Amino acid sequence: MREEFVTFPALQGETLFWIELAGISYCDGNYRIRRNAGDHVTVMEYVLEGEGTVVVDKKAYTAKKGDLYLLPPNKSQDYYSDARNPWTKIWFNARGALTESLLELYNPRHRVVFENAGGYAFFEEIHAIGANKNDTVIEKHQKAALVFHRLLQYLYQKFDAGENQYSEEVRVCIEYIENHITENISLKTLGELVYLSESQIIRNFKRDLNTTPYEYILNRKMEQAKLLLTGTRLRVKEIAFRLGFSDEHYFTYLFGKRTGQTPVAYRKESSLGQ
């Protein structure tokens, strides 16, 4: 068999996200990889040709041309190509606490194989980042982290978002919030979208999401803030303004209340922010 590798530069110390390795594999019938439970690597692979078997914690799945499979960290992984119709696949391996947090957020049903997923362009983009000789080590991993996040969002929207048991009114509100997360979103605006009173909006959110619209919006802004802190070099003031906060100090207060850290301290814990 033949493999082409894209090597990302190593990062020093603790990091929230980094690409360990990426590549394209032209498998034969003997291709097989095993990892024991406890390994923190996340494997994402897109099948270009052929088929094979993926086993996670002793549960087996078939992955064929056009499918994407996700091997989660800390679980036993065993994957092998079909002998008569072997895989050709493009892939990357990722590590870091942010990787695992995003998987919990965007893969709520812990899917392993995403059938006819599409998404090949995300893998191409990560390979191109690794091959770019003009970026610094930090810039490569920053850019790759944002692509990884977009890929998980893409899979979530395609495979899981429509399965959530939300009312149509709450679904419309959530979609609006996600598309306007950088703005100040009022209850009045949400109510006008779905022709409900502000009190009805609050009741519907509590019923479907067990939270208020205010808390939902704030939590989503804080998640975006974490990504911007670890994935960009924007100043805290710029991040606050991008997320619709007119006061940097109020943003810092809210961030600290939810994370136990200031934005600066949170960024310093990741070498992506150094």
JSON list of N, CA and C in Angstrom, two decimals, residues 25-75:
[
{"chain": "A", "resi": 25, "resn": "SER", "atom": "N", "xyz": [-4.32, 7.66, 2.39]},
{"chain": "A", "resi": 25, "resn": "SER", "atom": "CA", "xyz": [-3.92, 6.25, 2.39]},
{"chain": "A", "resi": 25, "resn": "SER", "atom": "C", "xyz": [-4.55, 5.52, 1.22]},
{"chain": "A", "resi": 26, "resn": "TYR", "atom": "N", "xyz": [-3.72, 4.85, 0.46]},
{"chain": "A", "resi": 26, "resn": "TYR", "atom": "CA", "xyz": [-4.17, 3.98, -0.64]},
{"chain": "A", "resi": 26, "resn": "TYR", "atom": "C", "xyz": [-4.01, 2.55, -0.14]},
{"chain": "A", "resi": 27, "resn": "CYS", "atom": "N", "xyz": [-5.04, 2.04, 0.50]},
{"chain": "A", "resi": 27, "resn": "CYS", "atom": "CA", "xyz": [-4.93, 0.81, 1.28]},
{"chain": "A", "resi": 27, "resn": "CYS", "atom": "C", "xyz": [-4.91, -0.44, 0.40]},
{"chain": "A", "resi": 28, "resn": "ASP", "atom": "N", "xyz": [-4.39, -1.52, 1.00]},
{"chain": "A", "resi": 28, "resn": "ASP", "atom": "CA", "xyz": [-4.53, -2.83, 0.39]},
{"chain": "A", "resi": 28, "resn": "ASP", "atom": "C", "xyz": [-5.31, -3.71, 1.37]},
{"chain": "A", "resi": 29, "resn": "GLY", "atom": "N", "xyz": [-5.42, -4.99, 1.06]},
{"chain": "A", "resi": 29, "resn": "GLY", "atom": "CA", "xyz": [-6.23, -5.87, 1.90]},
{"chain": "A", "resi": 29, "resn": "GLY", "atom": "C", "xyz": [-5.64, -6.15, 3.27]},
{"chain": "A", "resi": 30, "resn": "ASN", "atom": "N", "xyz": [-4.39, -5.76, 3.50]},
{"chain": "A", "resi": 30, "resn": "ASN", "atom": "CA", "xyz": [-3.74, -6.02, 4.79]},
{"chain": "A", "resi": 30, "resn": "ASN", "atom": "C", "xyz": [-3.77, -4.81, 5.73]},
{"chain": "A", "resi": 31, "resn": "TYR", "atom": "N", "xyz": [-4.38, -3.70, 5.27]},
{"chain": "A", "resi": 31, "resn": "TYR", "atom": "CA", "xyz": [-4.37, -2.48, 6.08]},
{"chain": "A", "resi": 31, "resn": "TYR", "atom": "C", "xyz": [-5.22, -2.67, 7.34]},
{"chain": "A", "resi": 32, "resn": "ARG", "atom": "N", "xyz": [-4.61, -2.38, 8.49]},
{"chain": "A", "resi": 32, "resn": "ARG", "atom": "CA", "xyz": [-5.35, -2.46, 9.76]},
{"chain": "A", "resi": 32, "resn": "ARG", "atom": "C", "xyz": [-4.61, -1.63, 10.81]},
{"chain": "A", "resi": 33, "resn": "ILE", "atom": "N", "xyz": [-5.36, -0.87, 11.60]},
{"chain": "A", "resi": 33, "resn": "ILE", "atom": "CA", "xyz": [-4.80, -0.07, 12.69]},
{"chain": "A", "resi": 33, "resn": "ILE", "atom": "C", "xyz": [-5.62, -0.32, 13.95]},
{"chain": "A", "resi": 34, "resn": "ARG", "atom": "N", "xyz": [-4.92, -0.52, 15.06]},
{"chain": "A", "resi": 34, "resn": "ARG", "atom": "CA", "xyz": [-5.58, -0.72, 16.36]},
{"chain": "A", "resi": 34, "resn": "ARG", "atom": "C", "xyz": [-5.01, 0.26, 17.37]},
{"chain": "A", "resi": 35, "resn": "ARG", "atom": "N", "xyz": [-5.89, 0.79, 18.23]},
{"chain": "A", "resi": 35, "resn": "ARG", "atom": "CA", "xyz": [-5.47, 1.62, 19.36]},
{"chain": "A", "resi": 35, "resn": "ARG", "atom": "C", "xyz": [-6.25, 1.18, 20.60]},
{"chain": "A", "resi": 36, "resn": "ASN", "atom": "N", "xyz": [-5.59, 1.21, 21.73]},
{"chain": "A", "resi": 36, "resn": "ASN", "atom": "CA", "xyz": [-6.22, 0.80, 22.98]},
{"chain": "A", "resi": 36, "resn": "ASN", "atom": "C", "xyz": [-7.04, 1.95, 23.57]},
{"chain": "A", "resi": 37, "resn": "ALA", "atom": "N", "xyz": [-8.00, 1.60, 24.40]},
{"chain": "A", "resi": 37, "resn": "ALA", "atom": "CA", "xyz": [-8.76, 2.62, 25.13]},
{"chain": "A", "resi": 37, "resn": "ALA", "atom": "C", "xyz": [-7.80, 3.43, 25.98]},
{"chain": "A", "resi": 38, "resn": "GLY", "atom": "N", "xyz": [-8.05, 4.72, 26.08]},
{"chain": "A", "resi": 38, "resn": "GLY", "atom": "CA", "xyz": [-7.18, 5.58, 26.86]},
{"chain": "A", "resi": 38, "resn": "GLY", "atom": "C", "xyz": [-6.29, 6.47, 26.02]},
{"chain": "A", "resi": 39, "resn": "ASP", "atom": "N", "xyz": [-6.18, 6.15, 24.73]},
{"chain": "A", "resi": 39, "resn": "ASP", "atom": "CA", "xyz": [-5.43, 7.03, 23.83]},
{"chain": "A", "resi": 39, "resn": "ASP", "atom": "C", "xyz": [-6.29, 8.24, 23.52]},
{"chain": "A", "resi": 40, "resn": "HIS", "atom": "N", "xyz": [-5.71, 9.44, 23.63]},
{"chain": "A", "resi": 40, "resn": "HIS", "atom": "CA", "xyz": [-6.50, 10.67, 23.50]},
{"chain": "A", "resi": 40, "resn": "HIS", "atom": "C", "xyz": [-6.63, 11.16, 22.06]},
{"chain": "A", "resi": 41, "resn": "VAL", "atom": "N", "xyz": [-6.24, 10.38, 21.08]},
{"chain": "A", "resi": 41, "resn": "VAL", "atom": "CA", "xyz": [-6.29, 10.84, 19.70]},
{"chain": "A", "resi": 41, "resn": "VAL", "atom": "C", "xyz": [-7.71, 10.72, 19.14]},
{"chain": "A", "resi": 42, "resn": "THR", "atom": "N", "xyz": [-8.12, 11.73, 18.37]},
{"chain": "A", "resi": 42, "resn": "THR", "atom": "CA", "xyz": [-9.37, 11.72, 17.62]},
{"chain": "A", "resi": 42, "resn": "THR", "atom": "C", "xyz": [-9.02, 11.54, 16.15]},
{"chain": "A", "resi": 43, "resn": "VAL", "atom": "N", "xyz": [-9.61, 10.55, 15.51]},
{"chain": "A", "resi": 43, "resn": "VAL", "atom": "CA", "xyz": [-9.33, 10.25, 14.10]},
{"chain": "A", "resi": 43, "resn": "VAL", "atom": "C", "xyz": [-10.56, 10.59, 13.27]},
{"chain": "A", "resi": 44, "resn": "MET", "atom": "N", "xyz": [-10.36, 11.37, 12.20]},
{"chain": "A", "resi": 44, "resn": "MET", "atom": "CA", "xyz": [-11.44, 11.67, 11.27]},
{"chain": "A", "resi": 44, "resn": "MET", "atom": "C", "xyz": [-10.96, 11.31, 9.87]},
{"chain": "A", "resi": 45, "resn": "GLU", "atom": "N", "xyz": [-11.76, 10.50, 9.16]},
{"chain": "A", "resi": 45, "resn": "GLU", "atom": "CA", "xyz": [-11.34, 10.01, 7.85]},
{"chain": "A", "resi": 45, "resn": "GLU", "atom": "C", "xyz": [-12.52, 10.04, 6.87]},
{"chain": "A", "resi": 46, "resn": "TYR", "atom": "N", "xyz": [-12.22, 10.43, 5.64]},
{"chain": "A", "resi": 46, "resn": "TYR", "atom": "CA", "xyz": [-13.22, 10.49, 4.58]},
{"chain": "A", "resi": 46, "resn": "TYR", "atom": "C", "xyz": [-12.85, 9.45, 3.53]},
{"chain": "A", "resi": 47, "resn": "VAL", "atom": "N", "xyz": [-13.80, 8.55, 3.21]},
{"chain": "A", "resi": 47, "resn": "VAL", "atom": "CA", "xyz": [-13.53, 7.45, 2.30]},
{"chain": "A", "resi": 47, "resn": "VAL", "atom": "C", "xyz": [-13.75, 7.90, 0.85]},
{"chain": "A", "resi": 48, "resn": "LEU", "atom": "N", "xyz": [-12.66, 7.90, 0.09]},
{"chain": "A", "resi": 48, "resn": "LEU", "atom": "CA", "xyz": [-12.72, 8.30, -1.32]},
{"chain": "A", "resi": 48, "resn": "LEU", "atom": "C", "xyz": [-13.12, 7.14, -2.23]},
{"chain": "A", "resi": 49, "resn": "GLU", "atom": "N", "xyz": [-12.63, 5.95, -1.90]},
{"chain": "A", "resi": 49, "resn": "GLU", "atom": "CA", "xyz": [-12.94, 4.75, -2.67]},
{"chain": "A", "resi": 49, "resn": "GLU", "atom": "C", "xyz": [-12.96, 3.55, -1.74]},
{"chain": "A", "resi": 50, "resn": "GLY", "atom": "N", "xyz": [-13.67, 2.50, -2.16]},
{"chain": "A", "resi": 50, "resn": "GLY", "atom": "CA", "xyz": [-13.63, 1.24, -1.43]},
{"chain": "A", "resi": 50, "resn": "GLY", "atom": "C", "xyz": [-14.50, 1.21, -0.19]},
{"chain": "A", "resi": 51, "resn": "GLU", "atom": "N", "xyz": [-14.23, 0.21, 0.65]},
{"chain": "A", "resi": 51, "resn": "GLU", "atom": "CA", "xyz": [-14.98, 0.05, 1.89]},
{"chain": "A", "resi": 51, "resn": "GLU", "atom": "C", "xyz": [-14.14, -0.67, 2.93]},
{"chain": "A", "resi": 52, "resn": "GLY", "atom": "N", "xyz": [-14.62, -0.64, 4.16]},
{"chain": "A", "resi": 52, "resn": "GLY", "atom": "CA", "xyz": [-13.90, -1.30, 5.23]},
{"chain": "A", "resi": 52, "resn": "GLY", "atom": "C", "xyz": [-14.74, -1.34, 6.49]},
{"chain": "A", "resi": 53, "resn": "THR", "atom": "N", "xyz": [-14.11, -1.76, 7.58]},
{"chain": "A", "resi": 53, "resn": "THR", "atom": "CA", "xyz": [-14.82, -1.93, 8.85]},
{"chain": "A", "resi": 53, "resn": "THR", "atom": "C", "xyz": [-14.16, -1.08, 9.92]},
{"chain": "A", "resi": 54, "resn": "VAL", "atom": "N", "xyz": [-15.00, -0.46, 10.73]},
{"chain": "A", "resi": 54, "resn": "VAL", "atom": "CA", "xyz": [-14.56, 0.38, 11.85]},
{"chain": "A", "resi": 54, "resn": "VAL", "atom": "C", "xyz": [-15.16, -0.20, 13.12]},
{"chain": "A", "resi": 55, "resn": "VAL", "atom": "N", "xyz": [-14.33, -0.46, 14.12]},
{"chain": "A", "resi": 55, "resn": "VAL", "atom": "CA", "xyz": [-14.80, -1.02, 15.39]},
{"chain": "A", "resi": 55, "resn": "VAL", "atom": "C", "xyz": [-14.41, -0.08, 16.52]},
{"chain": "A", "resi": 56, "resn": "VAL", "atom": "N", "xyz": [-15.40, 0.40, 17.27]},
{"chain": "A", "resi": 56, "resn": "VAL", "atom": "CA", "xyz": [-15.17, 1.26, 18.42]},
{"chain": "A", "resi": 56, "resn": "VAL", "atom": "C", "xyz": [-15.80, 0.60, 19.64]},
{"chain": "A", "resi": 57, "resn": "ASP", "atom": "N", "xyz": [-14.98, 0.32, 20.65]},
{"chain": "A", "resi": 57, "resn": "ASP", "atom": "CA", "xyz": [-15.46, -0.37, 21.86]},
{"chain": "A", "resi": 57, "resn": "ASP", "atom": "C", "xyz": [-16.27, -1.63, 21.51]},
{"chain": "A", "resi": 58, "resn": "LYS", "atom": "N", "xyz": [-15.72, -2.41, 20.58]},
{"chain": "A", "resi": 58, "resn": "LYS", "atom": "CA", "xyz": [-16.25, -3.71, 20.18]},
{"chain": "A", "resi": 58, "resn": "LYS", "atom": "C", "xyz": [-17.55, -3.63, 19.37]},
{"chain": "A", "resi": 59, "resn": "LYS", "atom": "N", "xyz": [-17.96, -2.44, 18.98]},
{"chain": "A", "resi": 59, "resn": "LYS", "atom": "CA", "xyz": [-19.12, -2.29, 18.11]},
{"chain": "A", "resi": 59, "resn": "LYS", "atom": "C", "xyz": [-18.64, -1.97, 16.70]},
{"chain": "A", "resi": 60, "resn": "ALA", "atom": "N", "xyz": [-19.08, -2.78, 15.71]},
{"chain": "A", "resi": 60, "resn": "ALA", "atom": "CA", "xyz": [-18.56, -2.68, 14.34]},
{"chain": "A", "resi": 60, "resn": "ALA", "atom": "C", "xyz": [-19.49, -1.88, 13.43]},
{"chain": "A", "resi": 61, "resn": "TYR", "atom": "N", "xyz": [-18.88, -1.13, 12.51]},
{"chain": "A", "resi": 61, "resn": "TYR", "atom": "CA", "xyz": [-19.59, -0.33, 11.53]},
{"chain": "A", "resi": 61, "resn": "TYR", "atom": "C", "xyz": [-18.92, -0.53, 10.17]},
{"chain": "A", "resi": 62, "resn": "THR", "atom": "N", "xyz": [-19.69, -0.38, 9.09]},
{"chain": "A", "resi": 62, "resn": "THR", "atom": "CA", "xyz": [-19.14, -0.40, 7.75]},
{"chain": "A", "resi": 62, "resn": "THR", "atom": "C", "xyz": [-18.99, 1.04, 7.26]},
{"chain": "A", "resi": 63, "resn": "ALA", "atom": "N", "xyz": [-17.83, 1.35, 6.67]},
{"chain": "A", "resi": 63, "resn": "ALA", "atom": "CA", "xyz": [-17.58, 2.67, 6.09]},
{"chain": "A", "resi": 63, "resn": "ALA", "atom": "C", "xyz": [-17.18, 2.49, 4.64]},
{"chain": "A", "resi": 64, "resn": "LYS", "atom": "N", "xyz": [-17.97, 3.09, 3.74]},
{"chain": "A", "resi": 64, "resn": "LYS", "atom": "CA", "xyz": [-17.75, 2.90, 2.30]},
{"chain": "A", "resi": 64, "resn": "LYS", "atom": "C", "xyz": [-17.57, 4.25, 1.61]},
{"chain": "A", "resi": 65, "resn": "LYS", "atom": "N", "xyz": [-17.35, 4.21, 0.32]},
{"chain": "A", "resi": 65, "resn": "LYS", "atom": "CA", "xyz": [-17.12, 5.41, -0.48]},
{"chain": "A", "resi": 65, "resn": "LYS", "atom": "C", "xyz": [-18.18, 6.47, -0.19]},
{"chain": "A", "resi": 66, "resn": "GLY", "atom": "N", "xyz": [-17.72, 7.69, 0.10]},
{"chain": "A", "resi": 66, "resn": "GLY", "atom": "CA", "xyz": [-18.62, 8.80, 0.39]},
{"chain": "A", "resi": 66, "resn": "GLY", "atom": "C", "xyz": [-18.94, 8.96, 1.86]},
{"chain": "A", "resi": 67, "resn": "ASP", "atom": "N", "xyz": [-18.57, 7.96, 2.69]},
{"chain": "A", "resi": 67, "resn": "ASP", "atom": "CA", "xyz": [-18.82, 8.05, 4.12]},
{"chain": "A", "resi": 67, "resn": "ASP", "atom": "C", "xyz": [-17.66, 8.75, 4.82]},
{"chain": "A", "resi": 68, "resn": "LEU", "atom": "N", "xyz": [-17.97, 9.31, 5.97]},
{"chain": "A", "resi": 68, "resn": "LEU", "atom": "CA", "xyz": [-16.97, 9.89, 6.85]},
{"chain": "A", "resi": 68, "resn": "LEU", "atom": "C", "xyz": [-17.07, 9.17, 8.18]},
{"chain": "A", "resi": 69, "resn": "TYR", "atom": "N", "xyz": [-15.94, 8.80, 8.76]},
{"chain": "A", "resi": 69, "resn": "TYR", "atom": "CA", "xyz": [-16.04, 8.20, 10.09]},
{"chain": "A", "resi": 69, "resn": "TYR", "atom": "C", "xyz": [-15.16, 8.93, 11.09]},
{"chain": "A", "resi": 70, "resn": "LEU", "atom": "N", "xyz": [-15.62, 8.91, 12.34]},
{"chain": "A", "resi": 70, "resn": "LEU", "atom": "CA", "xyz": [-15.02, 9.64, 13.44]},
{"chain": "A", "resi": 70, "resn": "LEU", "atom": "C", "xyz": [-14.72, 8.66, 14.56]},
{"chain": "A", "resi": 71, "resn": "LEU", "atom": "N", "xyz": [-13.45, 8.47, 14.86]},
{"chain": "A", "resi": 71, "resn": "LEU", "atom": "CA", "xyz": [-13.03, 7.59, 15.95]},
{"chain": "A", "resi": 71, "resn": "LEU", "atom": "C", "xyz": [-12.74, 8.43, 17.18]},
{"chain": "A", "resi": 72, "resn": "PRO", "atom": "N", "xyz": [-13.56, 8.34, 18.21]},
{"chain": "A", "resi": 72, "resn": "PRO", "atom": "CA", "xyz": [-13.44, 9.24, 19.36]},
{"chain": "A", "resi": 72, "resn": "PRO", "atom": "C", "xyz": [-12.25, 8.89, 20.24]},
{"chain": "A", "resi": 73, "resn": "PRO", "atom": "N", "xyz": [-11.76, 9.87, 21.01]},
{"chain": "A", "resi": 73, "resn": "PRO", "atom": "CA", "xyz": [-10.64, 9.60, 21.92]},
{"chain": "A", "resi": 73, "resn": "PRO", "atom": "C", "xyz": [-11.07, 8.75, 23.10]},
{"chain": "A", "resi": 74, "resn": "ASN", "atom": "N", "xyz": [-10.10, 8.13, 23.72]},
{"chain": "A", "resi": 74, "resn": "ASN", "atom": "CA", "xyz": [-10.29, 7.38, 24.97]},
{"chain": "A", "resi": 74, "resn": "ASN", "atom": "C", "xyz": [-11.13, 6.11, 24.81]},
{"chain": "A", "resi": 75, "resn": "LYS", "atom": "N", "xyz": [-11.32, 5.65, 23.58]},
{"chain": "A", "resi": 75, "resn": "LYS", "atom": "CA", "xyz": [-12.04, 4.40, 23.32]},
{"chain": "A", "resi": 75, "resn": "LYS", "atom": "C", "xyz": [-11.17, 3.51, 22.44]}
]
